[in-house]
JSON list of C-alpha atoms in Angstrom, two decimals:
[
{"chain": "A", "resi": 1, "resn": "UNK", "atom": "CA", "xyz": [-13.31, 3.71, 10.85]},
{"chain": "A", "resi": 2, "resn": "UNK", "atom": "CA", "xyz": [-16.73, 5.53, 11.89]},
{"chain": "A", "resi": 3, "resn": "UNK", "atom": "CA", "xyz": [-17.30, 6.23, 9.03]},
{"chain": "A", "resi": 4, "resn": "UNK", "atom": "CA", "xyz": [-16.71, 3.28, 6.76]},
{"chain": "A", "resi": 5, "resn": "UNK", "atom": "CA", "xyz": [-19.04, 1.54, 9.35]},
{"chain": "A", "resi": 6, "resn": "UNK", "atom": "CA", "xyz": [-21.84, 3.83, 8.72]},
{"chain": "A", "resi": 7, "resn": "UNK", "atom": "CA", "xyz": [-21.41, 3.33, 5.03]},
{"chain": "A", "resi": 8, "resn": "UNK", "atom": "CA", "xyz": [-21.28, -0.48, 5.58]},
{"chain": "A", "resi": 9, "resn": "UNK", "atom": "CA", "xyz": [-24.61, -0.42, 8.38]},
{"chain": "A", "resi": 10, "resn": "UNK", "atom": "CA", "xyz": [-26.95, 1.72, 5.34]},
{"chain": "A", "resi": 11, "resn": "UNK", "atom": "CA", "xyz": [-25.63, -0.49, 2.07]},
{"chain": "A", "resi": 12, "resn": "UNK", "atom": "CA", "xyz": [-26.48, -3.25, 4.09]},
{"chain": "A", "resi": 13, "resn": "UNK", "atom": "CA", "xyz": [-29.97, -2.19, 5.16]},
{"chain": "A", "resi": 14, "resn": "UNK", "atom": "CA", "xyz": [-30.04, -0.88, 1.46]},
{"chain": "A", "resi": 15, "resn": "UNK", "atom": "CA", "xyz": [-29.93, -4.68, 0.23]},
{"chain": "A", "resi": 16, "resn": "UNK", "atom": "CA", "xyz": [-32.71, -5.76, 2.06]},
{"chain": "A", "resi": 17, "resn": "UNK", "atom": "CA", "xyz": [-35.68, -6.33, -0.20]},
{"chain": "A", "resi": 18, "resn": "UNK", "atom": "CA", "xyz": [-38.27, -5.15, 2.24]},
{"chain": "A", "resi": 19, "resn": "UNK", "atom": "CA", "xyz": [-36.62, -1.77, 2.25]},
{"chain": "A", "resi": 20, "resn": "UNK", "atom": "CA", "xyz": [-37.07, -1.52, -1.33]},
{"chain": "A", "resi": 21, "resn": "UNK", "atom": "CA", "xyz": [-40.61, -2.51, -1.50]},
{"chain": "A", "resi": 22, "resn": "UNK", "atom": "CA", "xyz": [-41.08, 0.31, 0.96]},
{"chain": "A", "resi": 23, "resn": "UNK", "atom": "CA", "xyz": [-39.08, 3.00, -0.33]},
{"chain": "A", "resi": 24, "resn": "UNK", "atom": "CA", "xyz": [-41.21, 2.51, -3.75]},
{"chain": "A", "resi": 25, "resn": "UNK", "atom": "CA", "xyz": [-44.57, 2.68, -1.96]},
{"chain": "A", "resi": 26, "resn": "UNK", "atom": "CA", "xyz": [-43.67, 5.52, 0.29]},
{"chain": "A", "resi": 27, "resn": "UNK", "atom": "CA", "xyz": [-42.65, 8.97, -0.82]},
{"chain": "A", "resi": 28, "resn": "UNK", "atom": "CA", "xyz": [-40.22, 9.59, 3.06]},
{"chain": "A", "resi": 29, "resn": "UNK", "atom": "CA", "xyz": [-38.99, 6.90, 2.93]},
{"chain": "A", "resi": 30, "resn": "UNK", "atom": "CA", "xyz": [-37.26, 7.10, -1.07]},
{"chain": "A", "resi": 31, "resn": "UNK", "atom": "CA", "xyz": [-36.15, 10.47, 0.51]},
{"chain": "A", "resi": 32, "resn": "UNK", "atom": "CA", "xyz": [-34.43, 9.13, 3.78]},
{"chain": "A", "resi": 33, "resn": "UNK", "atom": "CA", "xyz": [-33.18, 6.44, 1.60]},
{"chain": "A", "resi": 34, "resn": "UNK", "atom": "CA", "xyz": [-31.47, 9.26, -0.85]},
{"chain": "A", "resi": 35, "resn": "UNK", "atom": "CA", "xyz": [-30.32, 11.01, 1.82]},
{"chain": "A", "resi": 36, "resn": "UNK", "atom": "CA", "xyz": [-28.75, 8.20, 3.66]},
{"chain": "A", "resi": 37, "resn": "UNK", "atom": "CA", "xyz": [-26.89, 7.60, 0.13]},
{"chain": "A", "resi": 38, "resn": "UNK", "atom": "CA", "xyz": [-25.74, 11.12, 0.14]},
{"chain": "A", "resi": 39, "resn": "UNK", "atom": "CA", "xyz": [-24.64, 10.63, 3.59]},
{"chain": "A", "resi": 40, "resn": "UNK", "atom": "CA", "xyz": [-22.72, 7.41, 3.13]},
{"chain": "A", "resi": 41, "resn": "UNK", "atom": "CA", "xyz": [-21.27, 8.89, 0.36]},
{"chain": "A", "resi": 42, "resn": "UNK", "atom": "CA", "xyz": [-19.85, 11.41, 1.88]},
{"chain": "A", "resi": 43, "resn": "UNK", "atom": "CA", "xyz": [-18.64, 9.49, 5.15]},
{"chain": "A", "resi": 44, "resn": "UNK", "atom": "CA", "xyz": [-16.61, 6.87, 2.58]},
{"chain": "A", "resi": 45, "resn": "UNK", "atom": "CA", "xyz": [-15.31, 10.10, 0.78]},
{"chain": "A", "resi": 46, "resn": "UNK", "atom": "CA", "xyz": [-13.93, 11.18, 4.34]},
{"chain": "A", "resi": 47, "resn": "UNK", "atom": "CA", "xyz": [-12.43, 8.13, 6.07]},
{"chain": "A", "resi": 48, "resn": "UNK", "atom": "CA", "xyz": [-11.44, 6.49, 2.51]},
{"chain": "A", "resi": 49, "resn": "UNK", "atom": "CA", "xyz": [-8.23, 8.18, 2.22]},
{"chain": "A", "resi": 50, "resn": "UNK", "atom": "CA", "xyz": [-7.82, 8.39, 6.42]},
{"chain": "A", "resi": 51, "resn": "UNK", "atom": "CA", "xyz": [-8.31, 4.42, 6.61]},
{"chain": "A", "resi": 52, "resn": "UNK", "atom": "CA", "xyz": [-5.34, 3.17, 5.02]},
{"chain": "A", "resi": 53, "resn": "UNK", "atom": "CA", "xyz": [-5.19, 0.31, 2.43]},
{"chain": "A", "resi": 54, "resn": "UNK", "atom": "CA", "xyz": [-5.29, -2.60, 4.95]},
{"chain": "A", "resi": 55, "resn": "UNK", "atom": "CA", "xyz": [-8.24, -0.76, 6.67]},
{"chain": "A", "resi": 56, "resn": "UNK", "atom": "CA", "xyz": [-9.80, -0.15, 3.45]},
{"chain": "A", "resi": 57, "resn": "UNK", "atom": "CA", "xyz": [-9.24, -4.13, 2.38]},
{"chain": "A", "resi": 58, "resn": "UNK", "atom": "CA", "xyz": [-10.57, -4.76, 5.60]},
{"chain": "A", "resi": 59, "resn": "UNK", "atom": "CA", "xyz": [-13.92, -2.67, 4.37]},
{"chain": "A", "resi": 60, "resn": "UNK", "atom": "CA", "xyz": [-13.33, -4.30, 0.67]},
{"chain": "A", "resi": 61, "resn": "UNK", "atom": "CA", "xyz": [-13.12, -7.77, 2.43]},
{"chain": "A", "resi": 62, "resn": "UNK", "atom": "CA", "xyz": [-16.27, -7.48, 4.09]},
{"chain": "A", "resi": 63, "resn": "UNK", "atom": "CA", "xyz": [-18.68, -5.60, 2.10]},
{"chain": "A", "resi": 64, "resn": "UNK", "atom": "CA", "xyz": [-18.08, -6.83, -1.59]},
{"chain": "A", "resi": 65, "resn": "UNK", "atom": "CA", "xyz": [-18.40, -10.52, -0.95]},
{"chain": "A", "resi": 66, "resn": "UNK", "atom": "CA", "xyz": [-21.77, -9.50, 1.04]},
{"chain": "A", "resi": 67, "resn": "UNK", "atom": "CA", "xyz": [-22.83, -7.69, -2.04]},
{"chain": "A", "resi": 68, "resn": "UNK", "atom": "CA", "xyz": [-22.18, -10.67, -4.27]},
{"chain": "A", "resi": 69, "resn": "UNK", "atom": "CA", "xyz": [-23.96, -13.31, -2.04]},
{"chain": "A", "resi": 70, "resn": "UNK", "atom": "CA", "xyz": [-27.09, -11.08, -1.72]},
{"chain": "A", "resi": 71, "resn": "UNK", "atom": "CA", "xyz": [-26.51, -10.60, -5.71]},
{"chain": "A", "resi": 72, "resn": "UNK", "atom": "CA", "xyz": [-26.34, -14.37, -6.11]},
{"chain": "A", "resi": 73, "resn": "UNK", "atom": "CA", "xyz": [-29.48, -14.96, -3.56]},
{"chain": "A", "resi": 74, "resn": "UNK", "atom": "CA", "xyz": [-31.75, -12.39, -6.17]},
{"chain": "A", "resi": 75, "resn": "UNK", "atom": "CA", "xyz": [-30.86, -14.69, -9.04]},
{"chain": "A", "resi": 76, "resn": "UNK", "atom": "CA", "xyz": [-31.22, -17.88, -7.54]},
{"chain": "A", "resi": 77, "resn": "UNK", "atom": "CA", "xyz": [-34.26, -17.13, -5.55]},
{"chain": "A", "resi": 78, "resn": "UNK", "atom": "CA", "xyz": [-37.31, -19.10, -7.54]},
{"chain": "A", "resi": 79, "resn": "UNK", "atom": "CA", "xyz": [-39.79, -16.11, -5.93]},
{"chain": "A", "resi": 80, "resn": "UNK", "atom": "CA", "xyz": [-39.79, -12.71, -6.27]},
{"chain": "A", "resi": 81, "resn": "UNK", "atom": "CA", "xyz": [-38.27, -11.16, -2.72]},
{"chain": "A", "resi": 82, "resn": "UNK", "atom": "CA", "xyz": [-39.20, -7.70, -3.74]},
{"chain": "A", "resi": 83, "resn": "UNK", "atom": "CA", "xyz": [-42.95, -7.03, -4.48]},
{"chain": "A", "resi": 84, "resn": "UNK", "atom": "CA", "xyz": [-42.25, -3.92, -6.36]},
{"chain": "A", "resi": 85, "resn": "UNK", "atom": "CA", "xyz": [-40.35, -5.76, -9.15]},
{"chain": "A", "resi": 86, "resn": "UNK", "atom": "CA", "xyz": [-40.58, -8.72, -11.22]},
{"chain": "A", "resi": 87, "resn": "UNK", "atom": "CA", "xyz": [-38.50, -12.34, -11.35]},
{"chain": "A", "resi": 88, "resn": "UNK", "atom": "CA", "xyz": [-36.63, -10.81, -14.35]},
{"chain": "A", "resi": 89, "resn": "UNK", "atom": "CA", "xyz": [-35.80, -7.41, -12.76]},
{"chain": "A", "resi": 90, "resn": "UNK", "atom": "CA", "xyz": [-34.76, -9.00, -9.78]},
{"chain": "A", "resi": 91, "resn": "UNK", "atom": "CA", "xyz": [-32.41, -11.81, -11.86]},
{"chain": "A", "resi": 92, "resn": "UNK", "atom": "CA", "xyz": [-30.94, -8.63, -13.49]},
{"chain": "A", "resi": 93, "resn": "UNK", "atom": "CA", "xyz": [-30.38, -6.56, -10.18]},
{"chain": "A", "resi": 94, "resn": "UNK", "atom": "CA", "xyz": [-28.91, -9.66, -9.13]},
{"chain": "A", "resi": 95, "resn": "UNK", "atom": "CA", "xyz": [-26.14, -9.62, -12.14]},
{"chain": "A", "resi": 96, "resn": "UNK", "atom": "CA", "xyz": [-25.68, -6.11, -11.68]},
{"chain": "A", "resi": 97, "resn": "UNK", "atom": "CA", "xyz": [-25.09, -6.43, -7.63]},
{"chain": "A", "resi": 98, "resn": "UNK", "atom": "CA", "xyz": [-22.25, -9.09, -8.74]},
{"chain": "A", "resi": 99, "resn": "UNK", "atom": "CA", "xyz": [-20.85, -6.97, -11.21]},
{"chain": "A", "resi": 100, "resn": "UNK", "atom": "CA", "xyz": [-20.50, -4.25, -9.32]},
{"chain": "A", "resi": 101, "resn": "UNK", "atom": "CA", "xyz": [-18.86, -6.38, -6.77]},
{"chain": "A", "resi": 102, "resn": "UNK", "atom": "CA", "xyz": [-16.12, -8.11, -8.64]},
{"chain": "A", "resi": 103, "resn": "UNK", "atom": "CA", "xyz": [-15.34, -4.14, -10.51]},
{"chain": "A", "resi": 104, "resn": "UNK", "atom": "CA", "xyz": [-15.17, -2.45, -7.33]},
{"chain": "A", "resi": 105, "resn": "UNK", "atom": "CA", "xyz": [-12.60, -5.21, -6.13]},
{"chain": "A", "resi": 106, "resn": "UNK", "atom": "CA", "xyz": [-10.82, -5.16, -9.07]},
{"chain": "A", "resi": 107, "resn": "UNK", "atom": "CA", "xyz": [-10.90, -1.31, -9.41]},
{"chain": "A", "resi": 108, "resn": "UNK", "atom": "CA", "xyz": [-9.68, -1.30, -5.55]},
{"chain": "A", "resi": 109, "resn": "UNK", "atom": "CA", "xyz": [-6.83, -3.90, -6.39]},
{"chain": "A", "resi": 110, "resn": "UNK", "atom": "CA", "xyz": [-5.43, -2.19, -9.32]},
{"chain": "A", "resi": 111, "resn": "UNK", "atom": "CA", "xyz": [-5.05, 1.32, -7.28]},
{"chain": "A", "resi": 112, "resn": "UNK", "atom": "CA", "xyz": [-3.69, -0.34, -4.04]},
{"chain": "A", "resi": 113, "resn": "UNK", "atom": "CA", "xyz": [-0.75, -2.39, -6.09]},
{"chain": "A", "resi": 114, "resn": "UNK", "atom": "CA", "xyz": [-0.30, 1.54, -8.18]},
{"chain": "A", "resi": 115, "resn": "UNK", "atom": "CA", "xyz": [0.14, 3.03, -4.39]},
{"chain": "A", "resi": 116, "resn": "UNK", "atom": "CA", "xyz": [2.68, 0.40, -3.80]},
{"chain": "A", "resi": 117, "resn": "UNK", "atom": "CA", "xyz": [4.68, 0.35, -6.71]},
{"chain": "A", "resi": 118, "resn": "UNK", "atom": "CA", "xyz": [5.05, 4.50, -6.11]},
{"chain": "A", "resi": 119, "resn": "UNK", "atom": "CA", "xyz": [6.20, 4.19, -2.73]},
{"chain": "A", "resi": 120, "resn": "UNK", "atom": "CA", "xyz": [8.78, 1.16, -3.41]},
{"chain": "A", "resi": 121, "resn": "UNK", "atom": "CA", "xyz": [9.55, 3.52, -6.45]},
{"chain": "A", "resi": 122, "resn": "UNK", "atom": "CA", "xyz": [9.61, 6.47, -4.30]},
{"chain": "A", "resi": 123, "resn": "UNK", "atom": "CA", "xyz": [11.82, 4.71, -1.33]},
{"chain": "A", "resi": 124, "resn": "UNK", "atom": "CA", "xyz": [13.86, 2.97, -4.16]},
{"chain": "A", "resi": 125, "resn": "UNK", "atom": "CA", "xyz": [14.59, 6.56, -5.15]},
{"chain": "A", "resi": 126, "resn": "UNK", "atom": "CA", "xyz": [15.74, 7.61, -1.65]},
{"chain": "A", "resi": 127, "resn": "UNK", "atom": "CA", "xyz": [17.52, 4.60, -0.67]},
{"chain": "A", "resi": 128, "resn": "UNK", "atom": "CA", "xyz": [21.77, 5.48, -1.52]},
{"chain": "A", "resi": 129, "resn": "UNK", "atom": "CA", "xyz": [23.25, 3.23, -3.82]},
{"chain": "A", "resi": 130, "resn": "UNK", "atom": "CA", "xyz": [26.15, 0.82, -2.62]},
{"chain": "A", "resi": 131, "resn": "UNK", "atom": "CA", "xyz": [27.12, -0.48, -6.06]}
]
């Protein structure tokens, strides 16, 4: 659970548009901002499997609707929140922020019902047969 926390604290400070204005304007902080992707990365490649799928819906639950909204608030916003990019840039980041939201969900959905369907096959398999 550590770990899908961490990855949860940095997207989230990721999203905020000040961050991004100052990761373009200054050289360390683009590189902690890479490495604190790399990092993430590989907590979630660690406690993703560990977590379990109602831990991992949990994580799914929480951070993809976030993503959206913040997604939604870049499209809607009539000013530009990020200095370092213009109204249509941000619009666009905005689509791609919800895109990437509703994938990852659906992505996440599809492998979570195929892990269920192969252990009911699985125990269906086991199970003796009283015909």
């Amino acid at each position: 659970i550590a770990g899908l926390v961490g990855v949860a604290g940095v997207l989230a400070v990721l999203m905020v548009p000040r961050v991004l204005d100052l990761a373009l304007r200054d050289g360390a902080i683009e590189a902690a901002k890479g490495a604190a992707l790399v990092l993430a990365g590989a907590a979630l490649r660690l406690s993703w499997r560990a977590a379990g799928l109602v831990v991992q819906g949990f994580f799914l639950g929480n951070m993809l609707p976030m993503t959206a909204v913040v997604g939604q608030l870049y499209i809607d916003a009539p000013l530009r929140l990020c200095n370092a990019y213009l109204l249509d840039d941000q619009a666009r980041l905005g689509q791609w922020l919800i895109a990437l939201a509703v994938l990852a969900a659906l992505g996440w959905l599809a492998q979570a019902g195929w892990v269920m369907a192969r252990r009911e096959g699985g125990s269906a398999l086991l199970a003796p047969d009283h015909s």
